[in-house]
Tab-separated table of C-alpha atoms and ligand atoms in Angstrom:
chain	number	residue	atom	x	y	z
U	1	MET	CA	-64.798	-15.960	43.997
U	2	ARG	CA	-62.842	-17.902	41.164
U	3	THR	CA	-59.191	-16.825	40.942
U	4	THR	CA	-58.645	-14.679	37.951
U	5	ASP	CA	-54.743	-15.326	37.613
U	6	ALA	CA	-55.645	-17.765	34.859
U	7	VAL	CA	-57.013	-15.007	32.585
U	8	TRP	CA	-53.615	-13.228	32.349
U	9	LEU	CA	-51.275	-14.141	29.587
U	10	ALA	CA	-47.519	-13.501	30.872
U	11	PRO	CA	-44.729	-12.520	28.481
U	12	GLY	CA	-42.513	-15.113	30.062
U	13	GLU	CA	-38.903	-14.866	30.885
U	14	PRO	CA	-36.804	-14.143	27.915
U	15	GLN	CA	-33.837	-16.064	28.952
U	16	GLU	CA	-35.867	-19.196	29.856
U	17	ILE	CA	-37.751	-18.992	26.579
U	18	GLN	CA	-34.488	-18.506	24.659
U	19	SER	CA	-32.920	-21.674	26.241
U	20	ASP	CA	-36.074	-23.793	25.785
U	21	LEU	CA	-36.191	-22.836	22.126
U	22	VAL	CA	-32.591	-23.486	21.486
U	23	ASN	CA	-32.842	-27.101	23.106
U	24	ARG	CA	-36.082	-27.721	20.944
U	25	PHE	CA	-34.083	-26.465	17.786
U	26	GLN	CA	-31.370	-28.993	18.521
U	27	GLN	CA	-34.044	-31.780	18.722
U	28	GLU	CA	-35.860	-30.618	15.669
U	29	TYR	CA	-32.911	-30.070	13.229
U	30	GLY	CA	-30.231	-32.123	14.801
U	31	ARG	CA	-27.952	-29.232	15.046
U	32	ALA	CA	-27.263	-26.091	17.124
U	33	ALA	CA	-29.127	-22.857	16.498
U	34	SER	CA	-26.675	-19.943	15.782
U	35	GLY	CA	-28.798	-17.321	17.619
U	36	THR	CA	-32.172	-16.285	18.649
U	37	TRP	CA	-33.962	-13.077	17.745
U	38	PHE	CA	-36.981	-11.468	19.084
U	39	ALA	CA	-39.555	-8.977	17.916
U	40	PRO	CA	-42.544	-7.540	20.125
U	41	GLY	CA	-46.112	-7.174	19.422
U	42	ARG	CA	-47.876	-3.808	19.732
U	43	ALA	CA	-50.721	-1.959	21.254
U	44	ASN	CA	-51.859	1.353	19.747
U	45	LEU	CA	-53.328	4.291	21.571
U	46	ASN	CA	-54.755	5.756	18.484
U	47	GLY	CA	-54.336	5.720	14.696
U	48	GLU	CA	-56.170	2.627	13.351
U	49	HIS	CA	-56.838	2.252	9.547
U	50	ILE	CA	-55.055	5.571	8.981
U	51	ASP	CA	-51.423	4.380	8.544
U	52	PHE	CA	-51.965	3.792	4.838
U	53	HIS	CA	-53.610	7.251	4.586
U	54	ALA	CA	-50.329	8.860	5.887
U	55	GLY	CA	-52.008	9.544	9.238
U	56	ARG	CA	-50.232	9.449	12.636
U	57	CYS	CA	-50.233	6.321	14.798
U	58	LEU	CA	-49.218	6.011	18.528
U	59	PRO	CA	-48.166	2.524	19.049
U	60	LEU	CA	-46.101	0.997	21.851
U	61	ALA	CA	-44.283	-2.307	21.929
U	62	LEU	CA	-45.350	-5.050	24.300
U	63	ALA	CA	-43.034	-7.200	26.310
U	64	HIS	CA	-44.991	-10.117	24.543
U	65	GLY	CA	-43.620	-11.121	21.144
U	66	THR	CA	-42.090	-13.555	18.714
U	67	TYR	CA	-38.788	-15.399	19.298
U	68	VAL	CA	-36.902	-16.993	16.264
U	69	ALA	CA	-34.059	-19.498	16.678
U	70	ALA	CA	-32.139	-20.046	13.541
U	71	ALA	CA	-29.198	-21.469	11.767
U	72	PRO	CA	-28.015	-20.758	8.202
U	73	ARG	CA	-28.140	-23.246	5.217
U	74	THR	CA	-26.297	-23.146	2.059
U	75	ASP	CA	-28.707	-24.416	-0.293
U	76	GLY	CA	-31.141	-21.363	-0.435
U	77	GLN	CA	-33.918	-23.297	1.268
U	78	LEU	CA	-35.921	-22.229	4.184
U	79	ARG	CA	-37.174	-24.864	6.734
U	80	LEU	CA	-39.604	-23.632	9.363
U	81	ARG	CA	-41.528	-24.889	12.151
U	82	THR	CA	-43.644	-23.007	14.789
U	83	LEU	CA	-44.222	-24.186	18.428
U	84	ASP	CA	-47.622	-22.475	18.303
U	85	PRO	CA	-50.106	-25.609	18.630
U	86	SER	CA	-52.735	-23.642	16.417
U	87	LEU	CA	-50.437	-23.269	13.603
U	88	ASP	CA	-47.897	-26.183	13.948
U	89	ASP	CA	-48.044	-28.594	11.049
U	90	GLY	CA	-44.610	-29.888	11.307
U	91	VAL	CA	-41.587	-28.528	9.237
U	92	THR	CA	-42.442	-26.650	6.206
U	93	THR	CA	-39.835	-26.357	3.359
U	94	VAL	CA	-39.782	-23.526	1.078
U	95	ALA	CA	-37.590	-24.124	-2.108
U	96	PRO	CA	-35.481	-21.153	-3.350
U	97	ASP	CA	-37.878	-20.623	-6.339
U	98	ALA	CA	-40.757	-20.420	-4.182
U	99	ILE	CA	-39.444	-17.296	-2.305
U	100	GLY	CA	-40.919	-13.944	-3.462
U	101	PRO	CA	-43.996	-12.326	-4.975
U	102	GLY	CA	-46.038	-14.711	-7.050
U	103	ALA	CA	-43.893	-17.715	-6.469
U	104	ALA	CA	-45.567	-21.084	-6.187
U	105	VAL	CA	-46.769	-21.417	-2.685
U	106	GLU	CA	-48.381	-24.659	-1.633
U	107	ALA	CA	-50.927	-23.013	0.675
U	108	THR	CA	-51.833	-19.401	0.121
U	109	GLY	CA	-51.938	-17.605	3.453
U	110	HIS	CA	-49.729	-20.119	5.312
U	111	TRP	CA	-47.652	-18.514	7.911
U	112	SER	CA	-44.392	-19.418	6.268
U	113	GLN	CA	-45.096	-16.856	3.599
U	114	TYR	CA	-44.504	-14.076	6.130
U	115	VAL	CA	-41.027	-15.484	6.649
U	116	SER	CA	-40.106	-16.388	3.183
U	117	GLY	CA	-41.576	-12.999	2.008
U	118	VAL	CA	-39.127	-11.268	4.398
U	119	LEU	CA	-36.124	-13.112	3.018
U	120	TRP	CA	-37.155	-11.982	-0.395
U	121	ALA	CA	-37.604	-8.300	0.821
U	122	LEU	CA	-34.213	-8.365	2.490
U	123	ARG	CA	-32.657	-9.571	-0.693
U	124	GLU	CA	-34.343	-6.578	-2.463
U	125	LEU	CA	-33.105	-4.157	0.013
U	126	GLY	CA	-29.517	-5.593	-0.234
U	127	ASP	CA	-29.547	-4.946	-3.953
U	128	SER	CA	-29.301	-1.030	-3.238
U	129	GLN	CA	-27.308	-1.514	0.123
U	130	PRO	CA	-24.133	-3.711	-0.075
U	131	GLU	CA	-24.057	-4.201	3.722
U	132	PHE	CA	-27.451	-5.889	3.746
U	133	GLN	CA	-26.590	-8.119	0.471
U	134	VAL	CA	-27.830	-11.530	1.312
U	135	ASP	CA	-25.635	-14.376	-0.075
U	136	PRO	CA	-27.300	-15.831	-3.087
U	137	ASP	CA	-27.195	-19.423	-1.663
U	138	PHE	CA	-28.382	-18.391	1.818
U	139	GLY	CA	-31.096	-20.274	3.372
U	140	ALA	CA	-32.027	-21.144	7.073
U	141	ASP	CA	-33.701	-23.442	9.455
U	142	LEU	CA	-36.023	-21.565	11.988
U	143	LEU	CA	-38.046	-22.575	14.917
U	144	VAL	CA	-40.569	-20.080	16.070
U	145	LEU	CA	-42.270	-19.365	19.382
U	146	SER	CA	-44.616	-16.535	20.272
U	147	THR	CA	-45.948	-15.383	23.305
U	148	LEU	CA	-48.616	-13.278	21.674
U	149	PRO	CA	-52.104	-14.645	20.942
U	150	ILE	CA	-52.072	-15.429	17.231
U	151	GLY	CA	-54.497	-13.272	15.254
U	152	GLY	CA	-54.996	-11.221	18.458
U	153	GLY	CA	-54.845	-7.850	16.893
U	154	LEU	CA	-51.456	-7.391	18.531
U	155	SER	CA	-49.329	-7.746	15.383
U	156	SER	CA	-48.280	-11.323	15.697
U	157	SER	CA	-47.548	-11.361	12.034
U	158	ALA	CA	-45.361	-8.336	12.140
U	159	ALA	CA	-43.527	-9.724	15.129
U	160	LEU	CA	-42.790	-12.770	13.224
U	161	GLU	CA	-41.604	-10.928	10.148
U	162	CYS	CA	-39.484	-8.505	12.329
U	163	ALA	CA	-37.808	-11.256	14.241
U	164	SER	CA	-37.198	-13.198	10.982
U	165	ILE	CA	-35.544	-10.199	9.200
U	166	LEU	CA	-33.111	-9.676	12.109
U	167	ALA	CA	-32.284	-13.564	11.924
U	168	PHE	CA	-31.637	-13.427	8.114
U	169	LEU	CA	-29.745	-10.170	8.638
U	170	ALA	CA	-27.456	-11.670	11.107
U	171	LEU	CA	-26.794	-15.014	9.341
U	172	GLY	CA	-26.974	-13.989	5.810
U	173	THR	CA	-25.315	-10.673	5.148
U	174	PRO	CA	-21.998	-8.864	5.625
U	175	PHE	CA	-23.602	-6.552	8.189
U	176	GLY	CA	-24.497	-9.538	10.282
U	177	GLN	CA	-21.020	-11.092	9.967
U	178	GLU	CA	-19.403	-7.940	11.149
U	179	ASN	CA	-21.700	-7.565	14.029
U	180	PRO	CA	-22.411	-10.982	15.404
U	181	LEU	CA	-24.930	-12.008	18.245
U	182	GLN	CA	-25.902	-8.973	20.435
U	183	ASN	CA	-23.466	-6.831	18.670
U	184	LEU	CA	-26.134	-6.446	16.194
U	185	ASN	CA	-28.262	-4.453	18.550
U	186	ALA	CA	-25.877	-1.615	18.920
U	187	ALA	CA	-24.869	-1.606	15.342
U	188	LEU	CA	-28.399	-1.237	13.958
U	189	THR	CA	-29.023	2.526	13.587
U	190	LYS	CA	-32.463	4.197	13.682
U	191	GLN	CA	-32.086	4.496	9.741
U	192	HIS	CA	-31.278	0.667	9.347
U	193	ARG	CA	-34.383	-0.021	11.571
U	194	LYS	CA	-36.620	2.116	9.403
U	195	GLU	CA	-35.404	0.520	6.253
U	196	LEU	CA	-35.855	-3.076	7.815
U	197	ALA	CA	-39.432	-2.138	8.830
U	198	SER	CA	-40.165	-1.116	5.181
U	199	ALA	CA	-38.791	-4.273	3.861
U	200	CYS	CA	-41.025	-6.083	6.153
U	201	VAL	CA	-43.995	-4.125	4.921
U	202	ARG	CA	-42.953	-4.876	1.260
U	203	ALA	CA	-43.139	-8.658	2.256
U	204	GLU	CA	-46.485	-8.453	3.709
U	205	VAL	CA	-47.961	-6.398	1.053
U	206	GLU	CA	-46.224	-7.972	-2.095
U	207	VAL	CA	-45.863	-11.477	-0.988
U	208	VAL	CA	-48.475	-12.187	1.518
U	209	GLY	CA	-51.008	-10.061	-0.144
U	210	ALA	CA	-52.276	-8.327	2.932
U	211	GLY	CA	-52.920	-4.489	2.831
U	212	THR	CA	-50.629	-3.406	5.818
U	213	GLY	CA	-49.710	0.084	6.060
U	214	GLY	CA	-46.392	-0.019	8.218
U	215	LEU	CA	-47.729	0.508	11.660
U	216	ASP	CA	-47.176	-2.857	12.955
U	217	GLN	CA	-43.489	-3.247	11.538
U	218	SER	CA	-42.625	0.299	12.657
U	219	ALA	CA	-43.636	-0.366	16.098
U	220	ALA	CA	-41.846	-3.941	16.279
U	221	LEU	CA	-38.513	-2.401	14.959
U	222	ARG	CA	-38.577	1.173	16.212
U	223	ALA	CA	-40.355	1.216	19.569
U	224	ARG	CA	-38.568	2.385	22.667
U	225	PRO	CA	-38.907	1.105	26.215
U	226	GLY	CA	-41.137	3.367	28.395
U	227	LYS	CA	-42.370	5.415	25.277
U	228	VAL	CA	-45.141	5.611	22.902
U	229	LEU	CA	-43.850	5.965	19.384
U	230	SER	CA	-45.486	8.794	17.607
U	231	LEU	CA	-45.323	7.562	14.055
U	232	ASP	CA	-46.019	10.045	11.390
U	233	CYS	CA	-46.987	7.824	8.394
U	234	ARG	CA	-46.416	10.798	5.859
U	235	ASP	CA	-42.720	10.121	6.020
U	236	PHE	CA	-42.431	7.395	8.653
U	237	SER	CA	-40.499	9.717	11.080
U	238	VAL	CA	-40.911	8.814	14.687
U	239	THR	CA	-41.051	10.825	17.962
U	240	PRO	CA	-40.775	8.744	20.993
U	241	LEU	CA	-43.029	10.317	23.679
U	242	ASP	CA	-43.123	9.619	27.560
U	243	ILE	CA	-46.216	8.204	28.915
U	244	GLY	CA	-45.350	8.271	32.516
U	245	CYS	CA	-48.089	10.816	32.799
U	246	ILE	CA	-50.720	8.116	31.915
U	247	LEU	CA	-49.086	5.253	33.687
U	248	ARG	CA	-48.757	7.005	36.970
U	249	GLY	CA	-51.585	5.697	38.868
U	250	TYR	CA	-53.058	3.741	35.854
U	251	ARG	CA	-52.560	0.784	33.820
U	252	LEU	CA	-52.859	-0.118	30.186
U	253	ILE	CA	-54.178	-3.642	29.557
U	254	ALA	CA	-54.801	-5.423	26.175
U	255	VAL	CA	-57.942	-7.760	26.390
U	256	ASP	CA	-57.509	-10.504	23.874
U	257	THR	CA	-61.195	-11.342	22.948
U	258	GLY	CA	-60.177	-14.752	21.841
U	259	GLU	CA	-61.708	-14.143	18.377
U	260	ALA	CA	-58.898	-14.252	16.055
U	261	HIS	CA	-58.897	-11.860	13.054
U	262	ARG	CA	-57.280	-12.411	9.503
U	263	LEU	CA	-55.907	-9.484	7.747
U	264	ALA	CA	-55.448	-11.375	4.434
U	265	ASP	CA	-59.090	-11.999	3.953
U	266	GLY	CA	-61.182	-9.591	2.200
U	267	GLN	CA	-62.925	-7.357	4.786
U	268	PHE	CA	-59.855	-5.203	5.804
U	269	GLY	CA	-59.157	-4.535	2.195
U	270	GLN	CA	-62.748	-3.575	1.570
U	271	ARG	CA	-62.704	-0.923	4.327
U	272	ARG	CA	-59.418	0.284	2.966
U	273	ALA	CA	-60.672	0.526	-0.671
U	274	ASP	CA	-63.931	2.486	0.576
U	275	ALA	CA	-61.710	5.111	2.170
U	276	GLU	CA	-59.391	5.150	-0.832
U	277	ALA	CA	-62.445	5.880	-3.146
U	278	ALA	CA	-63.465	8.760	-1.049
U	279	THR	CA	-59.811	10.115	-1.075
U	280	ALA	CA	-59.770	9.929	-4.883
U	281	LEU	CA	-63.160	11.729	-5.178
U	282	LEU	CA	-61.499	14.480	-3.025
U	283	GLY	CA	-58.759	14.584	-5.527
U	284	LEU	CA	-56.134	13.629	-3.100
U	285	ASP	CA	-53.192	10.946	-3.254
U	286	ARG	CA	-53.181	10.676	0.499
U	287	LEU	CA	-55.959	11.521	2.779
U	288	ARG	CA	-53.814	13.155	5.530
U	289	ASP	CA	-53.481	15.954	3.052
U	290	ALA	CA	-57.287	16.891	3.503
U	291	LEU	CA	-56.499	18.228	6.885
U	292	PRO	CA	-54.095	21.016	8.150
U	293	GLU	CA	-51.144	20.313	10.420
U	294	ARG	CA	-52.997	20.641	13.540
U	295	PRO	CA	-56.621	19.602	12.727
U	296	ARG	CA	-59.823	20.203	14.558
U	297	LYS	CA	-63.350	18.940	14.332
U	298	ALA	CA	-64.272	21.951	12.249
U	299	ASP	CA	-61.751	20.794	9.476
U	300	VAL	CA	-63.443	17.336	9.374
U	301	THR	CA	-66.813	18.985	8.847
U	302	HIS	CA	-65.331	20.813	5.894
U	303	VAL	CA	-63.970	17.833	4.382
U	304	LEU	CA	-67.109	15.934	4.647
U	305	GLU	CA	-69.203	18.761	3.108
U	306	GLU	CA	-66.795	18.789	0.284
U	307	PHE	CA	-67.330	15.083	-0.100
U	308	ASP	CA	-71.045	15.523	-0.147
U	309	ARG	CA	-70.676	18.225	-2.706
U	310	LEU	CA	-68.712	16.002	-5.031
U	311	SER	CA	-70.738	12.976	-4.590
U	312	GLU	CA	-74.223	14.536	-4.925
U	313	GLN	CA	-74.775	13.601	-8.381
U	314	LEU	CA	-73.279	10.159	-8.110
U	315	GLU	CA	-75.092	6.833	-7.545
U	316	THR	CA	-72.079	4.911	-6.417
U	317	LEU	CA	-68.357	5.631	-6.053
U	318	GLU	CA	-66.175	3.257	-7.969
U	319	GLY	CA	-69.139	0.761	-7.591
U	320	ARG	CA	-69.041	1.310	-3.747
U	321	SER	CA	-71.688	2.673	-1.644
U	322	ILE	CA	-71.454	6.394	-1.080
U	323	ALA	CA	-72.772	6.335	2.437
U	324	ALA	CA	-70.251	3.603	3.374
U	325	CYS	CA	-67.309	5.521	1.785
U	326	ARG	CA	-68.345	8.539	3.651
U	327	ARG	CA	-68.294	6.695	7.050
U	328	ARG	CA	-64.686	5.276	6.212
U	329	LEU	CA	-63.854	8.871	5.385
U	330	ARG	CA	-65.226	10.158	8.700
U	331	HIS	CA	-63.426	7.385	10.617
U	332	ALA	CA	-60.160	8.279	9.093
U	333	LEU	CA	-60.532	11.855	9.461
U	334	THR	CA	-61.668	11.910	13.140
U	335	GLU	CA	-58.962	9.260	13.855
U	336	MET	CA	-56.452	11.655	12.546
U	337	VAL	CA	-57.757	14.551	14.659
U	338	ARG	CA	-57.462	12.212	17.765
U	339	SER	CA	-53.943	11.209	16.942
U	340	GLU	CA	-52.732	14.770	16.468
U	341	LYS	CA	-54.452	15.728	19.750
U	342	LEU	CA	-52.711	12.806	21.525
U	343	HIS	CA	-49.471	13.609	19.984
U	344	HIS	CA	-49.621	17.202	21.303
U	345	LEU	CA	-50.915	16.143	24.900
U	346	LEU	CA	-48.126	13.522	25.289
U	347	SER	CA	-45.509	16.075	23.925
U	348	GLY	CA	-45.799	18.175	26.832
U	349	ASP	CA	-48.623	20.535	25.608
U	350	SER	CA	-50.594	18.791	28.343
U	351	TYR	CA	-49.213	21.109	30.870
U	352	GLY	CA	-52.236	22.254	32.785
U	353	VAL	CA	-54.416	19.241	31.865
U	354	ARG	CA	-55.416	18.152	35.390
U	355	HIS	CA	-57.078	14.930	34.567
U	356	ILE	CA	-54.618	13.711	31.595
U	357	ALA	CA	-55.688	9.961	32.102
U	358	SER	CA	-59.510	10.761	31.807
U	359	THR	CA	-58.678	13.100	28.795
U	360	ILE	CA	-56.745	10.033	27.148
U	361	GLY	CA	-59.354	7.704	28.194
U	362	ASP	CA	-61.994	9.742	26.345
U	363	ILE	CA	-59.969	9.642	23.277
U	364	LEU	CA	-59.603	5.890	23.330
U	365	THR	CA	-63.353	5.510	23.879
U	366	ALA	CA	-64.157	7.889	20.914
U	367	GLY	CA	-61.760	5.987	18.830
U	368	HIS	CA	-63.627	2.685	19.605
U	369	MET	CA	-66.997	4.344	18.714
U	370	SER	CA	-65.526	5.486	15.472
U	371	MET	CA	-64.049	1.908	14.780
U	372	ARG	CA	-67.500	0.584	15.613
U	373	ASP	CA	-69.826	2.921	13.778
U	374	ASP	CA	-67.895	4.538	10.837
U	375	ALA	CA	-64.997	2.254	10.108
U	376	GLU	CA	-67.365	-0.693	11.012
U	377	VAL	CA	-64.518	-3.135	11.862
U	378	SER	CA	-65.613	-4.024	15.601
U	379	PHE	CA	-67.612	-7.056	16.640
U	380	ASP	CA	-69.867	-8.082	19.427
U	381	VAL	CA	-67.258	-9.300	21.998
U	382	ALA	CA	-65.075	-6.157	21.482
U	383	ASP	CA	-68.156	-3.846	22.137
U	384	MET	CA	-69.150	-5.769	25.126
U	385	VAL	CA	-65.461	-5.687	26.492
U	386	VAL	CA	-65.428	-1.862	26.007
U	387	GLU	CA	-68.888	-1.432	27.659
U	388	THR	CA	-67.660	-3.654	30.482
U	389	ALA	CA	-64.499	-1.835	31.030
U	390	LEU	CA	-66.160	1.453	31.162
U	391	ALA	CA	-68.916	0.227	33.610
U	392	GLN	CA	-66.051	-1.023	35.851
U	393	GLY	CA	-64.497	2.368	35.942
U	394	ALA	CA	-62.012	2.244	33.186
U	395	GLU	CA	-60.913	5.565	31.956
U	396	GLY	CA	-61.259	4.586	28.441
U	397	ALA	CA	-61.301	1.335	26.137
U	398	ARG	CA	-61.024	0.861	22.361
U	399	LEU	CA	-60.613	-1.882	19.845
U	400	ILE	CA	-56.930	-1.899	18.536
U	401	GLY	CA	-55.439	-3.215	15.233
U	402	GLY	CA	-57.290	-4.130	12.056
U	403	GLY	CA	-60.501	-5.133	13.691
U	404	PHE	CA	-63.043	-8.124	12.813
U	405	GLY	CA	-61.418	-9.877	15.932
U	406	GLY	CA	-58.572	-9.104	18.003
U	407	SER	CA	-57.917	-7.007	21.370
U	408	VAL	CA	-59.322	-4.059	23.153
U	409	LEU	CA	-56.985	-1.646	24.815
U	410	VAL	CA	-58.106	-0.470	28.367
U	411	LEU	CA	-56.707	2.317	30.574
U	412	ILE	CA	-57.717	1.736	34.179
U	413	SER	CA	-56.604	2.179	37.696
U	414	PRO	CA	-55.159	-0.830	39.322
U	415	ALA	CA	-57.680	-0.874	42.023
U	416	ALA	CA	-60.398	-1.586	39.475
U	417	ILE	CA	-58.657	-4.509	37.825
U	418	PRO	CA	-60.028	-7.341	40.060
U	419	LYS	CA	-63.555	-6.468	39.328
U	420	LEU	CA	-62.883	-5.991	35.654
U	421	THR	CA	-61.317	-9.412	35.281
U	422	ALA	CA	-64.148	-10.999	36.969
U	423	ALA	CA	-66.594	-9.288	34.708
U	424	LEU	CA	-64.579	-10.183	31.533
U	425	GLU	CA	-64.701	-13.868	32.570
U	426	ARG	CA	-68.484	-13.669	32.519
U	427	ILE	CA	-68.392	-12.485	28.875
U	428	SER	CA	-66.111	-15.215	27.454
U	429	ARG	CA	-63.894	-17.973	29.015
U	430	SER	CA	-61.678	-17.358	25.930
U	431	ILE	CA	-60.747	-13.805	26.877
U	432	ARG	CA	-56.945	-13.334	27.988
U	433	LEU	CA	-55.452	-10.122	29.439
U	434	LEU	CA	-52.067	-8.724	28.665
U	435	ASP	CA	-50.228	-6.171	30.765
U	436	VAL	CA	-49.041	-3.472	28.324
U	437	ALA	CA	-45.662	-2.365	29.477
U	438	PRO	CA	-44.122	-0.130	26.819
U	439	SER	CA	-41.049	-2.327	25.862
U	440	ALA	CA	-38.070	-2.494	23.640
U	441	ALA	CA	-38.041	-2.905	19.904
U	442	ALA	CA	-36.878	-6.190	18.091
U	443	HIS	CA	-33.356	-7.232	19.018
U	444	ALA	CA	-30.946	-10.295	19.160
U	445	LEU	CA	-30.905	-12.096	22.406
Y	501	GLA	C1	-53.312	-3.960	10.692
Y	501	GLA	C2	-52.406	-3.348	9.585
Y	501	GLA	C3	-51.746	-1.992	9.992
Y	501	GLA	C4	-52.922	-1.086	10.421
Y	501	GLA	C5	-53.885	-1.726	11.304
Y	501	GLA	C6	-55.069	-0.866	11.524
Y	501	GLA	O1	-52.722	-4.361	11.871
Y	501	GLA	O2	-51.384	-4.292	9.385
Y	501	GLA	O3	-50.903	-1.588	8.968
Y	501	GLA	O4	-53.452	-0.725	9.176
Y	501	GLA	O5	-54.293	-3.034	10.846
Y	501	GLA	O6	-54.654	0.442	11.942
């Protein structure tokens, strides 16, 4: 049998990656890097396409992520290069007047926008928070290396944003000067991390133009090692929850299908717009408010009945198909019910649940069916990976992230992994596996 080691994507050794990156920085820019910052990618147990509806998400940080080595400049410019072969097009220079929403950008959708957007958003945050005030002439040289698959649905974009914002905070603000190098880590409070995550969201929404809802940035900046972050998107409060009960005797694996997704293209926005049209018809500002605190299936049925009543006389909803809007609505509502159930299971209400792994596995798989049939964001390879994982004895599996490409999360016992990897290799040679070990949030190295 062919060895399956090649399908695993290792997170690498942070110290080795840092020292390699710092050497490459010296070669590229002819001067030393002032530091290196890291932000992780994320997996998500549940809560897809509901962060922007104020639902609950249950992400955890990966050991894989994005490293940024940087040094400050005093001419307001950004010079950026990535070592990712699929994105590398040499050094990109962003002039000071091209930083921010609506600024002249050479190529829309270029990865540099995520970084320049974050510098703009940090400047905005600094306007109301003096310790985060960025020096007006501040600019930087950056070299980026990611151990995440780009576009793999594991938040490579948010990892880039969050590592970059720490670099800018460290190099361009009074807060960074007072807390040099790793001192930054202890100095950053939970509240700071929350504010930085929301600045990264602003960058992605207002500069890049992607409809992100905050799940990814919250995970990258606020996750805890060994924990799932239960993120209530009504107020972005977080409760770190132990997942020892799942991982005892089981493993979580992210299967990168090798089909890259793009959030900035139209489909993600269309799905979101369908659900927002349904929300508006229900007379609500945020869809989470359609359900009670601890929702059940019957509550979903009531809301769907109300939707049917309100849409009965209509041909379309804001020009959209009513049936499609109803499916998006059903996905969002059932996903909210699953999230609340998981939250309570992991909060300790699971006492007495004998087969917690299989209960959680069932929630994962139900989430996938909803992504496939109601949100309609899945794709053939993801569906095949889910079916294959279940056939090989996984407790559960689901597409995670925005969809239209990306990764499947699998909960499985270690004994079943060799057969699973062999079966996955038969589906596609582009498939890669990442071990999901709940890891630390963004930090200075
Ligand atoms: C992307 C977005 C997130 C979230 C997920 C789907 O990752 O950036 O905000 O909406 O899709 O859950």
